[in-house]
Amino acid sequence: MTSQPDAGGHFGPYGGRYVPEVLMAPIEELEAAYLAARQDPAFQSELADLLRNYAGRPTPLYFARHLTEALGGARIWLKREDLLHTGAHKINNCLGQALLARRMGKRRIIAETGAGQHGVATATVCALLGFECVVYMGEVDMRRQRLNVFRMRMLGAKVQGVSGGSATLKDAISEAMRDWVTNVGETYYLLGSALGSHPYPMMVRDFHKIIGEEARRQILDAEGRLPDTLIACVGGGSNAIGLFHAFIPDSAVELVGVEAGGRGNALGEHAARFRGGAPGVLQGAYSYLLQDEHGQIALTHSVSAGLDYAMIGPEHAWLRDRNRAQYVAASDTEALDAARRLSRIEGILPALESAHAVAEAIKRAPAAKGKIFIVNLSGRGDKDIDIYREKFPELDQQ
Amino acid sequence: MTCPAMTRIGRLFLSLKRESQKGLIAFLTAGDPTPLRTPALVAAMVRGGADLIELGVPFSDPVADGPVIQRSGERALKAGTTMATVLGIARQIRATSDVPLLLFTYLNPVLRYGLERLATDAAAAGIDGCLLTDASVEEAETYVEAMHRHGLDTVFLAAPTSTPQRIKLVAQYSTGFVYLVSRTGVTGVQDSLSASVAPLVQAVRAATLLPLAVGFGISTPAHVAELGRQVEAVVVGSAFVRLIERNADNPALETQLEAFTRELKSGFGASA
């Protein structure tokens, strides 16, 4: 099995291009520029150099001995994207797209951000390559990820708060799209997940697929065989598709995406699109979407800002339809417990997003003796310290 | 592709042409401030001289709209407006008026209601056509076929950024008229109109014989006059919606809306 979109950007029925006509020509221009860059050895070698010497690739594949022993089942390996420059996998995509923007002659880059990791990575590459940078961020997210707001500003980006709707990632994307519609000639929209109109889901996936390519080599070196299960958290789904992609043809390797189960099963209490969502169109793509009976987009909840989004990336919907990947959910509480446990026994403080993947590994491992798991540790938890402090008040009183 | 029989929209443009007149197209969000109020607001616009009404169906995430129409959608949703509500409003308008009605919305509420079901119910309610902001022509085939089967027009947008290739597709999928976007950007009022309209008008004329309407950023009789020289109709949206927003509690709102419509329409006189 392979996983490539058709010429119109469709993964099966999902994906496509659903944007206002004003954006269609820029999107066609972007697609053409990307397809040319993808074939260009000079582009690829500049990107490879930056990934290695600026971002810090390859990232280690670390055997989590203590977690493995504590759970007494599967051997658990962590793909350490959290060790990358800026603290998460997001930099892979930002470097790729920023080089593309330079190649296209753009001078201004805009982006949306939820947890702030994509915003920080975008601000970073804009500082590096000399772009003007505006990052749209929901005001709710600005409050819960204050540290990242400051980091972006220190890197020279303008952080534009968005108060409409739920004031989270979805609204930040809408506002970035409105900026793009208005400033279409000079502006490059650096979308941060495997979402939106074609070519974004394919392009963002391509810039992250190095995660799985490295992990595949590393696990073969370390264990002498392929893993049994890959586990990654899924908001839009960029770190998950990055890990999964190189393994899609390996049909014996189980792919598990972990959505945000939030604090309950009712619409509005979670961001698990495969639990109560239905296919629909939002912000450029057709995919599984949390919506009400009238087609209005539902509010979502997750303790993790990076997973708090109503739609899942179209390639994930297609992988699920074909039973190539399965999607489960971890609750806020499970993710918080997993973060605390990993910190305590491995000395690794994960991002709240990545903690959802760790939570699923903790659930599955005891019954999986003899199996090998790779968990994508997509980001580090420094940005989440305010939330961890609020949730673990007893640690402040010691 | 099958072409629908001529709708009230097609007949409107024929009669405008016969009488050497230009058309004023008025947008409002159905259900803003309340669904109960919309038929009276539409009636006021028609009395003031609006030739065609765009009934906006509110959507929670309107990426192509500026703050004025975003807020009106939020008010309409808060007032409980759904697709079914808007179809009910259309039936009420149709009971007393023959003004052409165009549904104006985003794809997701339409998909959720069901394409075939919407086409059937909209035709029965006296709606004449549909414009979906985020339905690119590449993704529109099923939608267009469903609408045309039920005799509804499908209007698409052409933008200053559209390539000749795209304009050809837009013209091919549009019936009734083609809606030209005056400038890049979201909906909203502005002081002066972009010089990009004239080349766009020329490019679309080369691709179709359909009537053309221009919208986005049109808010004064002077704008209407300027554009009336180039196209068959102009669309005013945010300026109406802003007036409704500022006067929602004012019993004189209908009178003001009628007067503002008349004032805008007078712009065409200046362009003759």
XYZ file of C-alpha atoms in Angstrom:
670
model
C 0.000 0.000 0.000
C 1.224 3.499 -0.797
C -0.229 6.821 0.170
C -0.074 9.551 -2.448
C -2.829 12.010 -3.353
C -4.218 12.310 -6.893
C -3.503 15.391 -9.021
C -6.283 17.319 -7.276
C -4.848 16.500 -3.862
C -7.380 13.815 -2.936
C -6.527 10.995 -0.569
C -9.439 8.794 -1.592
C -12.459 11.078 -1.081
C -10.602 13.313 1.402
C -8.438 16.396 0.953
C -8.935 18.434 -2.212
C -9.033 22.202 -2.619
C -11.941 24.028 -1.001
C -10.899 27.656 -0.840
C -12.286 30.983 -2.059
C -11.452 31.650 -5.712
C -9.017 34.437 -4.754
C -6.752 31.785 -3.213
C -6.954 29.230 -6.015
C -4.290 30.838 -8.215
C -1.834 31.276 -5.299
C -2.442 27.673 -4.303
C -1.727 26.508 -7.838
C 1.424 28.662 -7.833
C 2.473 27.109 -4.522
C 1.875 23.589 -5.787
C 3.928 24.181 -8.937
C 6.756 25.778 -6.947
C 6.765 22.919 -4.453
C 6.767 20.185 -7.096
C 9.737 21.886 -8.787
C 11.607 22.328 -5.492
C 10.995 18.710 -4.548
C 12.865 17.628 -7.693
C 15.668 20.148 -7.254
C 18.862 18.684 -5.718
C 20.065 22.168 -4.686
C 16.865 22.766 -2.690
C 17.031 19.342 -1.079
C 20.677 19.667 -0.152
C 20.201 23.101 1.430
C 17.271 21.709 3.426
C 19.256 18.640 4.474
C 22.106 20.857 5.639
C 19.799 23.046 7.751
C 18.015 20.013 9.207
C 21.341 18.566 10.255
C 23.335 21.563 11.387
C 20.655 24.017 12.479
C 17.760 21.850 13.655
C 19.786 18.906 14.989
C 18.782 15.904 12.875
C 18.905 12.985 13.008
C 17.109 12.800 16.342
C 17.891 9.827 18.604
C 15.701 6.775 18.901
C 15.916 6.179 22.628
C 15.112 2.911 24.375
C 12.904 3.802 27.360
C 14.288 1.117 29.676
C 12.554 2.254 32.854
C 9.153 2.701 31.265
C 9.551 -0.679 29.563
C 10.468 -2.382 32.843
C 7.726 -0.654 34.804
C 5.061 -1.762 32.345
C 6.480 -5.250 31.940
C 5.410 -5.782 28.328
C 6.392 -4.202 25.026
C 9.864 -2.755 24.466
C 9.219 0.984 24.144
C 11.389 3.246 22.008
C 10.977 7.010 21.917
C 11.653 9.009 18.750
C 13.150 12.132 20.257
C 11.728 14.965 18.122
C 11.588 16.910 21.379
C 15.366 17.343 21.127
C 15.143 19.362 17.927
C 15.882 23.086 17.890
C 12.784 24.970 19.136
C 11.590 21.886 20.993
C 9.321 20.023 18.606
C 9.077 18.358 15.202
C 7.506 21.529 13.741
C 10.887 22.933 12.655
C 11.217 20.217 9.937
C 8.278 21.658 8.034
C 9.101 25.291 8.761
C 12.593 25.027 7.311
C 11.246 23.341 4.180
C 8.445 25.819 3.597
C 10.567 28.876 4.395
C 13.156 27.807 1.809
C 10.261 27.381 -0.618
C 8.949 30.869 0.225
C 12.388 32.350 -0.478
C 12.532 30.469 -3.763
C 9.115 31.920 -4.665
C 10.362 35.461 -3.977
C 7.986 36.134 -1.059
C 9.080 38.598 1.622
C 6.440 38.093 4.300
C 5.451 34.881 6.085
C 2.252 34.345 8.039
C 1.320 31.352 10.158
C -1.236 30.123 12.667
C -0.369 28.417 15.890
C -2.187 26.465 18.583
C 0.267 25.360 21.240
C 2.748 27.899 19.936
C 5.288 25.309 18.774
C 4.590 25.941 15.112
C 4.577 29.679 15.770
C 7.952 29.513 17.501
C 9.415 27.358 14.714
C 8.042 29.771 12.091
C 9.385 32.816 13.956
C 12.729 31.036 14.195
C 13.105 30.290 10.490
C 11.911 33.819 9.648
C 14.651 35.239 11.876
C 17.150 32.913 10.221
C 16.148 33.676 6.633
C 15.111 37.311 7.032
C 11.344 37.247 6.517
C 8.787 39.555 8.077
C 6.681 37.256 10.274
C 3.113 37.472 11.598
C 1.719 34.612 13.699
C -2.023 34.337 14.371
C -2.925 32.766 17.697
C -6.249 32.350 19.510
C -6.455 34.431 22.655
C -7.325 31.363 24.748
C -4.139 29.695 23.479
C -2.107 32.863 24.098
C -3.117 32.654 27.754
C -2.332 28.971 28.157
C 0.952 29.116 26.222
C 2.296 32.457 27.406
C 5.899 31.356 27.285
C 5.715 30.608 23.571
C 4.082 33.996 22.877
C 7.076 35.673 24.432
C 9.512 33.426 22.555
C 7.925 34.381 19.230
C 8.156 38.079 20.068
C 11.783 37.727 21.113
C 12.476 36.081 17.745
C 11.054 39.147 16.020
C 7.590 37.895 15.067
C 4.392 39.821 15.533
C 1.857 37.705 17.447
C -1.650 38.679 16.427
C -4.331 37.578 18.919
C -7.592 36.174 17.536
C -10.715 36.599 19.654
C -13.400 35.214 17.307
C -15.127 31.829 17.648
C -13.461 29.628 20.258
C -10.273 31.772 20.136
C -8.165 28.667 19.509
C -6.317 27.063 16.580
C -9.317 26.902 14.201
C -9.932 30.616 14.516
C -6.232 31.380 14.117
C -6.266 29.457 10.796
C -9.332 31.396 9.576
C -7.628 34.686 10.408
C -4.402 33.623 8.681
C -6.449 32.681 5.590
C -8.093 36.142 5.650
C -4.647 37.747 5.813
C -3.504 35.603 2.889
C -6.583 36.498 0.820
C -5.833 40.177 1.455
C -2.041 40.204 0.955
C -1.836 37.471 -1.593
C 1.039 38.646 -3.797
C 3.883 39.124 -1.339
C 2.791 36.759 1.407
C 3.561 33.106 1.980
C 1.176 31.189 4.257
C 3.275 28.706 6.224
C 0.613 26.255 7.418
C 1.783 24.146 10.327
C -0.035 20.861 10.072
C -1.038 18.258 7.487
C -4.289 20.145 6.970
C -5.928 22.639 4.673
C -6.098 22.785 0.910
C -3.872 20.711 -1.368
C -0.840 20.887 -1.592
C -0.432 21.509 2.157
C -1.317 18.030 3.491
C 1.082 16.393 1.018
C 3.827 19.002 1.365
C 3.767 19.126 5.181
C 3.790 15.316 5.217
C 6.792 15.262 2.867
C 8.765 17.645 5.109
C 8.075 15.448 8.147
C 8.461 11.997 6.628
C 12.149 12.115 7.579
C 10.954 11.231 11.116
C 9.786 7.787 10.005
C 12.667 7.279 7.568
C 15.168 7.797 10.377
C 13.171 5.730 12.865
C 12.932 2.841 10.408
C 16.721 2.718 9.939
C 17.364 3.220 13.637
C 15.064 0.430 14.798
C 16.478 -1.992 12.212
C 19.960 -1.166 13.524
C 18.960 -1.483 17.156
C 16.517 -4.388 17.131
C 17.286 -6.056 13.820
C 13.640 -5.970 12.831
C 10.714 -3.636 12.179
C 8.592 -2.468 15.104
C 5.156 -3.930 15.781
C 3.425 -0.661 16.635
C 3.920 3.055 16.014
C 2.124 5.485 18.301
C 1.763 9.228 17.746
C -0.624 11.963 18.849
C -2.877 13.509 16.203
C -4.132 17.076 16.157
C -3.990 17.983 12.478
C -1.679 15.011 12.282
C 1.735 16.219 11.097
C 3.991 14.389 13.553
C 1.919 11.219 13.179
C 1.975 11.201 9.382
C 5.688 12.030 9.531
C 6.359 8.940 11.630
C 3.877 6.673 9.830
C 4.660 7.432 6.226
C 7.820 5.386 5.719
C 6.085 2.399 7.325
C 2.843 2.445 5.322
C 4.062 -0.268 2.893
C 5.131 -2.426 5.879
C 1.688 -3.873 6.385
C 2.631 -5.796 9.542
C 3.506 -2.560 11.343
C 0.496 -1.319 13.263
C -0.097 2.469 13.075
C -1.899 4.074 16.015
C -2.957 7.725 16.130
C -4.018 9.185 19.454
C -6.597 11.962 19.456
C -7.459 14.243 22.360
C -10.179 12.597 24.443
C -10.530 15.753 26.550
C -12.795 15.553 29.571
C -15.835 13.702 28.231
C -17.680 12.137 25.326
C -20.155 14.935 24.580
C -19.597 17.204 21.569
C -17.521 20.147 22.771
C -15.732 18.176 25.488
C -13.033 16.591 23.329
C -11.183 16.784 20.005
C -11.524 13.131 18.917
C -12.762 13.535 15.351
C -13.266 9.815 14.826
C -15.486 9.734 17.889
C -18.622 11.587 16.872
C -17.216 13.468 13.889
C -18.411 13.175 10.286
C -16.776 14.105 6.970
C -17.140 17.743 6.023
C -15.316 20.786 4.642
C -13.337 23.192 6.781
C -10.534 25.599 5.881
C -9.702 24.067 2.542
C -10.077 20.317 3.013
C -12.664 17.557 3.172
C -12.084 15.239 6.126
C -13.505 14.062 9.442
C -14.829 17.019 11.321
C -16.532 17.702 14.647
C -19.718 19.532 13.731
C -23.313 19.857 14.832
C -26.361 18.539 12.955
C -26.541 21.799 10.963
C -22.955 21.660 9.706
C -21.699 24.340 12.101
C -18.215 23.536 13.383
C -18.276 22.315 16.970
C -16.194 23.752 19.763
C -13.505 21.371 20.947
C -11.708 20.877 24.217
C -8.317 19.483 25.103
C -5.869 20.306 27.859
C -3.362 20.334 24.993
C -3.674 23.370 22.711
C -1.905 21.551 19.873
C -4.570 18.839 19.658
C -7.531 21.172 20.174
C -8.813 21.305 16.579
C -12.085 20.217 14.929
C -10.647 18.480 11.830
C -8.146 15.681 11.291
C -5.750 15.792 8.329
C -7.181 14.121 5.195
C -4.479 11.467 4.809
C -5.332 10.150 8.273
C -9.013 9.839 7.312
C -7.963 7.816 4.299
C -5.578 5.569 6.276
C -8.420 4.877 8.683
C -10.980 4.142 5.955
C -8.617 1.539 4.529
C -7.940 0.071 7.983
C -4.253 0.880 7.578
C -4.193 2.958 10.754
C -6.351 2.972 13.855
C -7.243 5.978 15.945
C -7.884 6.003 19.670
C -8.212 8.775 22.225
C -6.446 9.622 25.488
C -8.186 11.842 28.017
C -6.755 14.992 29.600
C -6.171 13.069 32.815
C -4.452 10.149 31.098
C -2.139 12.530 29.246
C -1.269 14.436 32.428
C -0.546 11.190 34.290
C 1.627 9.960 31.418
C 3.590 13.216 31.359
C 4.265 12.958 35.060
C 5.266 9.328 34.867
C 7.647 9.797 31.937
C 9.258 12.783 33.665
C 9.762 10.839 36.877
C 11.115 7.573 35.522
C 12.907 8.547 32.301
C 13.859 12.140 33.079
C 12.013 13.310 29.981
C 9.378 16.007 30.383
C 7.104 15.702 27.332
C 4.803 18.235 25.695
C 1.149 17.687 26.607
C 0.451 16.720 23.002
C 3.111 13.997 22.966
C 1.949 12.852 26.417
C -1.242 11.594 24.704
C 0.895 9.160 22.686
C 2.798 8.107 25.814
C -0.548 7.475 27.560
C -1.598 5.074 24.795
C 1.740 3.242 25.031
C 1.221 2.875 28.779
C -2.240 1.371 28.153
C -1.065 -1.102 25.528
C 2.376 -2.149 26.652
C 1.560 -4.534 29.544
C -0.376 -6.869 27.214
C 2.247 -6.704 24.459
C 5.140 -8.811 25.756
C 7.726 -9.385 23.016
C 6.433 -6.508 20.889
C 8.346 -3.388 19.902
C 6.692 0.040 20.117
C 7.966 3.323 18.716
C 6.335 6.349 20.332
C 6.801 9.730 18.692
C 7.886 12.139 21.372
C 6.984 15.051 19.135
C 7.759 17.895 21.537
C 9.138 18.826 24.927
C 7.118 20.088 27.835
C 8.825 23.348 28.797
C 5.998 25.304 27.169
C 3.468 23.439 29.315
C 4.994 24.176 32.714
C 2.210 26.623 33.629
C -0.420 23.943 32.966
C 1.541 21.226 34.768
C 1.922 23.540 37.781
C -1.801 24.201 37.792
C -2.624 20.494 37.520
C -0.015 19.273 40.022
C -0.269 21.911 42.797
C 1.165 19.512 45.362
C 4.587 19.780 43.664
C 4.696 23.492 44.454
C 4.159 22.811 48.160
C 6.984 20.378 48.726
C -23.445 19.877 -18.172
C -27.189 20.447 -18.197
C -28.303 24.047 -18.069
C -31.280 24.939 -15.926
C -34.356 26.542 -17.460
C -34.269 30.286 -17.007
C -34.756 31.342 -13.389
C -35.938 34.670 -12.021
C -32.242 35.605 -12.085
C -31.970 35.038 -15.833
C -35.251 36.863 -16.441
C -34.065 39.804 -14.296
C -30.956 40.299 -16.411
C -32.957 40.012 -19.641
C -35.354 42.691 -18.518
C -32.564 44.936 -17.259
C -30.934 44.643 -20.645
C -34.168 45.363 -22.485
C -34.659 48.514 -20.426
C -30.979 49.507 -20.495
C -30.886 49.424 -16.719
C -28.359 48.116 -14.227
C -29.128 45.861 -11.293
C -28.480 46.357 -7.590
C -27.846 43.144 -5.687
C -28.278 43.365 -1.906
C -26.766 40.918 0.586
C -27.906 40.326 4.118
C -27.370 37.492 6.559
C -30.644 35.659 7.045
C -31.528 35.539 10.737
C -29.656 38.726 11.665
C -30.775 40.104 14.055
C -33.523 37.445 14.185
C -35.132 35.105 11.629
C -38.465 36.785 12.316
C -37.109 40.135 11.182
C -35.481 39.098 7.889
C -38.542 39.111 5.567
C -39.351 42.701 6.550
C -35.724 43.777 5.980
C -35.758 42.162 2.555
C -39.065 43.851 1.727
C -37.522 47.215 2.664
C -34.535 46.589 0.375
C -36.871 45.631 -2.460
C -38.946 48.791 -1.947
C -35.711 50.785 -2.093
C -34.902 49.250 -5.478
C -32.857 46.088 -4.810
C -33.204 43.870 -7.881
C -31.860 40.629 -6.412
C -31.387 39.493 -2.814
C -28.486 37.388 -1.591
C -29.619 35.514 1.495
C -26.555 34.651 3.545
C -26.808 31.370 5.438
C -24.634 31.816 8.545
C -21.598 29.562 8.994
C -19.484 29.290 12.131
C -16.145 29.666 10.320
C -16.524 32.140 7.430
C -12.941 32.357 6.114
C -13.840 34.648 3.204
C -15.680 37.230 5.274
C -14.458 40.303 7.095
C -15.471 41.273 10.635
C -18.825 42.895 9.731
C -20.285 39.777 8.111
C -18.560 37.502 10.656
C -20.398 39.291 13.445
C -23.729 39.136 11.617
C -23.285 35.376 11.186
C -22.592 35.024 14.907
C -25.758 36.966 15.720
C -27.838 34.869 13.315
C -26.475 31.603 14.722
C -27.129 32.803 18.250
C -30.710 33.548 17.182
C -31.030 29.879 16.140
C -30.779 30.261 12.361
C -30.310 27.003 10.417
C -30.586 26.085 6.748
C -34.207 25.085 7.389
C -34.857 28.488 8.980
C -33.463 30.263 5.919
C -35.622 28.188 3.569
C -38.627 29.171 5.701
C -37.605 32.836 5.366
C -37.372 32.382 1.586
C -40.909 30.944 1.475
C -42.200 33.948 3.399
C -40.480 36.388 1.046
C -41.752 34.464 -1.963
C -45.347 34.649 -0.705
C -45.422 38.381 -1.429
C -42.541 39.093 -3.810
C -41.051 37.934 -7.069
C -37.561 39.247 -6.288
C -34.831 36.781 -7.341
C -33.238 35.039 -4.353
C -29.698 33.670 -4.241
C -28.502 31.548 -1.313
C -25.007 32.626 -0.304
C -23.014 30.423 2.049
C -20.181 27.939 2.582
C -20.062 24.314 1.587
C -20.262 22.551 4.954
C -23.815 23.554 6.004
C -24.919 22.559 2.492
C -23.208 19.154 2.603
C -24.674 18.514 6.016
C -28.198 19.392 4.844
C -27.618 17.202 1.776
C -27.013 18.461 -1.786
C -30.028 16.759 -3.307
C -32.269 17.627 -0.388
C -31.192 21.265 -0.485
C -31.733 21.528 -4.231
C -35.246 20.077 -3.851
C -36.197 22.180 -0.830
C -34.616 25.400 -2.112
C -36.454 25.127 -5.429
C -39.712 24.461 -3.565
C -39.081 27.491 -1.334
C -38.710 29.787 -4.341
C -34.942 30.172 -4.245
C -33.385 30.779 -7.664
C -29.745 29.908 -7.210
C -26.816 29.302 -4.941
C -23.288 30.636 -4.418
C -20.862 28.686 -2.204
C -17.782 30.733 -1.358
C -15.476 27.805 -0.697
C -16.647 25.469 -3.453
C -13.857 25.776 -6.019
C -14.879 24.723 -9.527
C -12.554 21.718 -9.190
C -14.716 20.327 -6.385
C -18.102 21.542 -7.594
C -19.350 19.016 -10.136
C -21.769 17.059 -7.927
C -23.117 20.251 -6.412
C -23.629 21.925 -9.779
C -25.410 18.894 -11.214
C -27.776 18.652 -8.243
C -28.679 22.353 -8.423
C -29.182 22.330 -12.176
C -31.397 19.229 -12.022
C -33.754 21.247 -9.846
C -33.648 24.341 -12.016
C -31.392 26.405 -9.757
C -28.578 28.649 -10.935
C -25.026 28.153 -9.702
C -23.043 31.365 -9.431
C -19.257 31.211 -9.049
C -16.695 33.835 -8.169
C -13.947 35.133 -10.445
C -11.119 37.012 -8.745
C -8.357 39.397 -9.837
C -5.949 36.526 -9.164
C -7.840 34.058 -11.415
C -5.807 32.835 -14.372
C -7.394 32.755 -17.863
C -7.651 28.979 -17.500
C -9.582 29.348 -14.246
C -11.840 32.077 -15.628
C -12.836 29.681 -18.396
C -13.831 27.049 -15.810
C -15.688 29.582 -13.658
C -17.644 30.751 -16.696
C -18.422 27.178 -17.679
C -19.810 26.241 -14.256
C -21.729 29.498 -13.685
C -25.322 30.068 -14.699
C -27.411 33.196 -14.096
C -24.416 35.502 -13.797
C -20.741 35.508 -12.856
C -19.759 37.239 -9.626
C -16.533 39.203 -9.945
C -14.546 39.934 -6.813
C -13.419 43.568 -7.094
C -10.186 43.040 -5.192
C -8.214 40.518 -3.199
C -9.283 40.379 0.431
C -12.283 39.465 2.514
C -15.709 41.072 2.329
C -15.906 44.554 3.799
C -16.279 48.193 2.946
C -13.460 50.310 1.582
C -12.987 53.832 0.330
C -11.747 53.373 -3.195
C -12.128 50.518 -5.610
C -9.203 48.649 -6.969
C -8.081 49.260 -10.512
C -8.038 45.504 -10.988
C -11.757 45.405 -11.870
C -11.441 46.592 -15.463
C -8.952 43.920 -16.589
C -10.998 41.258 -14.788
C -14.214 42.394 -16.501
C -12.441 42.207 -19.835
C -11.043 38.738 -19.136
C -14.401 37.328 -18.057
C -16.252 38.938 -20.993
C -13.854 37.090 -23.273
C -14.918 33.796 -21.701
C -18.705 34.168 -21.405
C -21.837 35.964 -22.559
C -23.346 35.715 -19.056
C -24.156 38.935 -17.229
C -21.499 40.102 -14.777
C -21.886 41.451 -11.264
C -19.105 43.012 -9.191
C -18.927 42.838 -5.414
C -16.628 43.245 -2.370
C -15.961 46.684 -0.954
C -18.880 48.522 -2.602
C -20.613 50.873 -0.169
C -21.439 54.223 -1.774
C -23.470 55.562 -4.724
C -20.153 56.721 -6.204
C -18.877 53.119 -6.215
C -22.144 52.014 -7.818
C -21.776 54.704 -10.471
C -18.162 53.795 -11.196
C -18.851 50.077 -11.578
C -22.238 50.458 -13.248
C -20.392 51.611 -16.347
C -18.587 48.310 -16.598
C -20.970 45.529 -15.559
C -24.644 44.548 -15.467
C -25.020 44.621 -11.683
C -23.222 45.548 -8.482
C -23.400 43.776 -5.146
C -23.524 45.571 -1.811
C -23.094 43.445 1.300
C -21.180 44.673 4.333
C -22.580 48.223 4.065
C -26.131 46.842 4.458
C -25.088 44.454 7.192
C -23.365 47.248 9.110
C -26.492 49.381 8.901
C -28.522 46.462 10.257
C -25.978 45.935 13.046
C -26.046 49.563 14.151
C -29.809 49.864 14.066
C -31.004 46.423 15.112
C -33.009 47.887 18.001
C -34.198 50.905 16.092
C -37.827 50.694 14.920
C -36.836 52.903 11.966
C -34.385 50.267 10.628
C -36.642 49.260 7.721
C -37.108 52.895 6.704
C -33.344 53.477 6.859
C -32.618 50.344 4.875
C -35.083 51.365 2.189
C -33.597 54.868 2.005
C -30.012 53.556 1.835
C -30.960 51.119 -0.928
C -32.561 53.947 -2.888
C -29.495 56.130 -2.387
C -27.189 53.371 -3.670
C -29.458 52.698 -6.624
C -29.352 56.375 -7.552
C -25.680 55.853 -8.327
C -26.672 54.136 -11.571
C -28.365 57.362 -12.717
C -25.017 59.082 -12.426
C -23.368 56.487 -14.641
C -25.918 56.714 -17.498
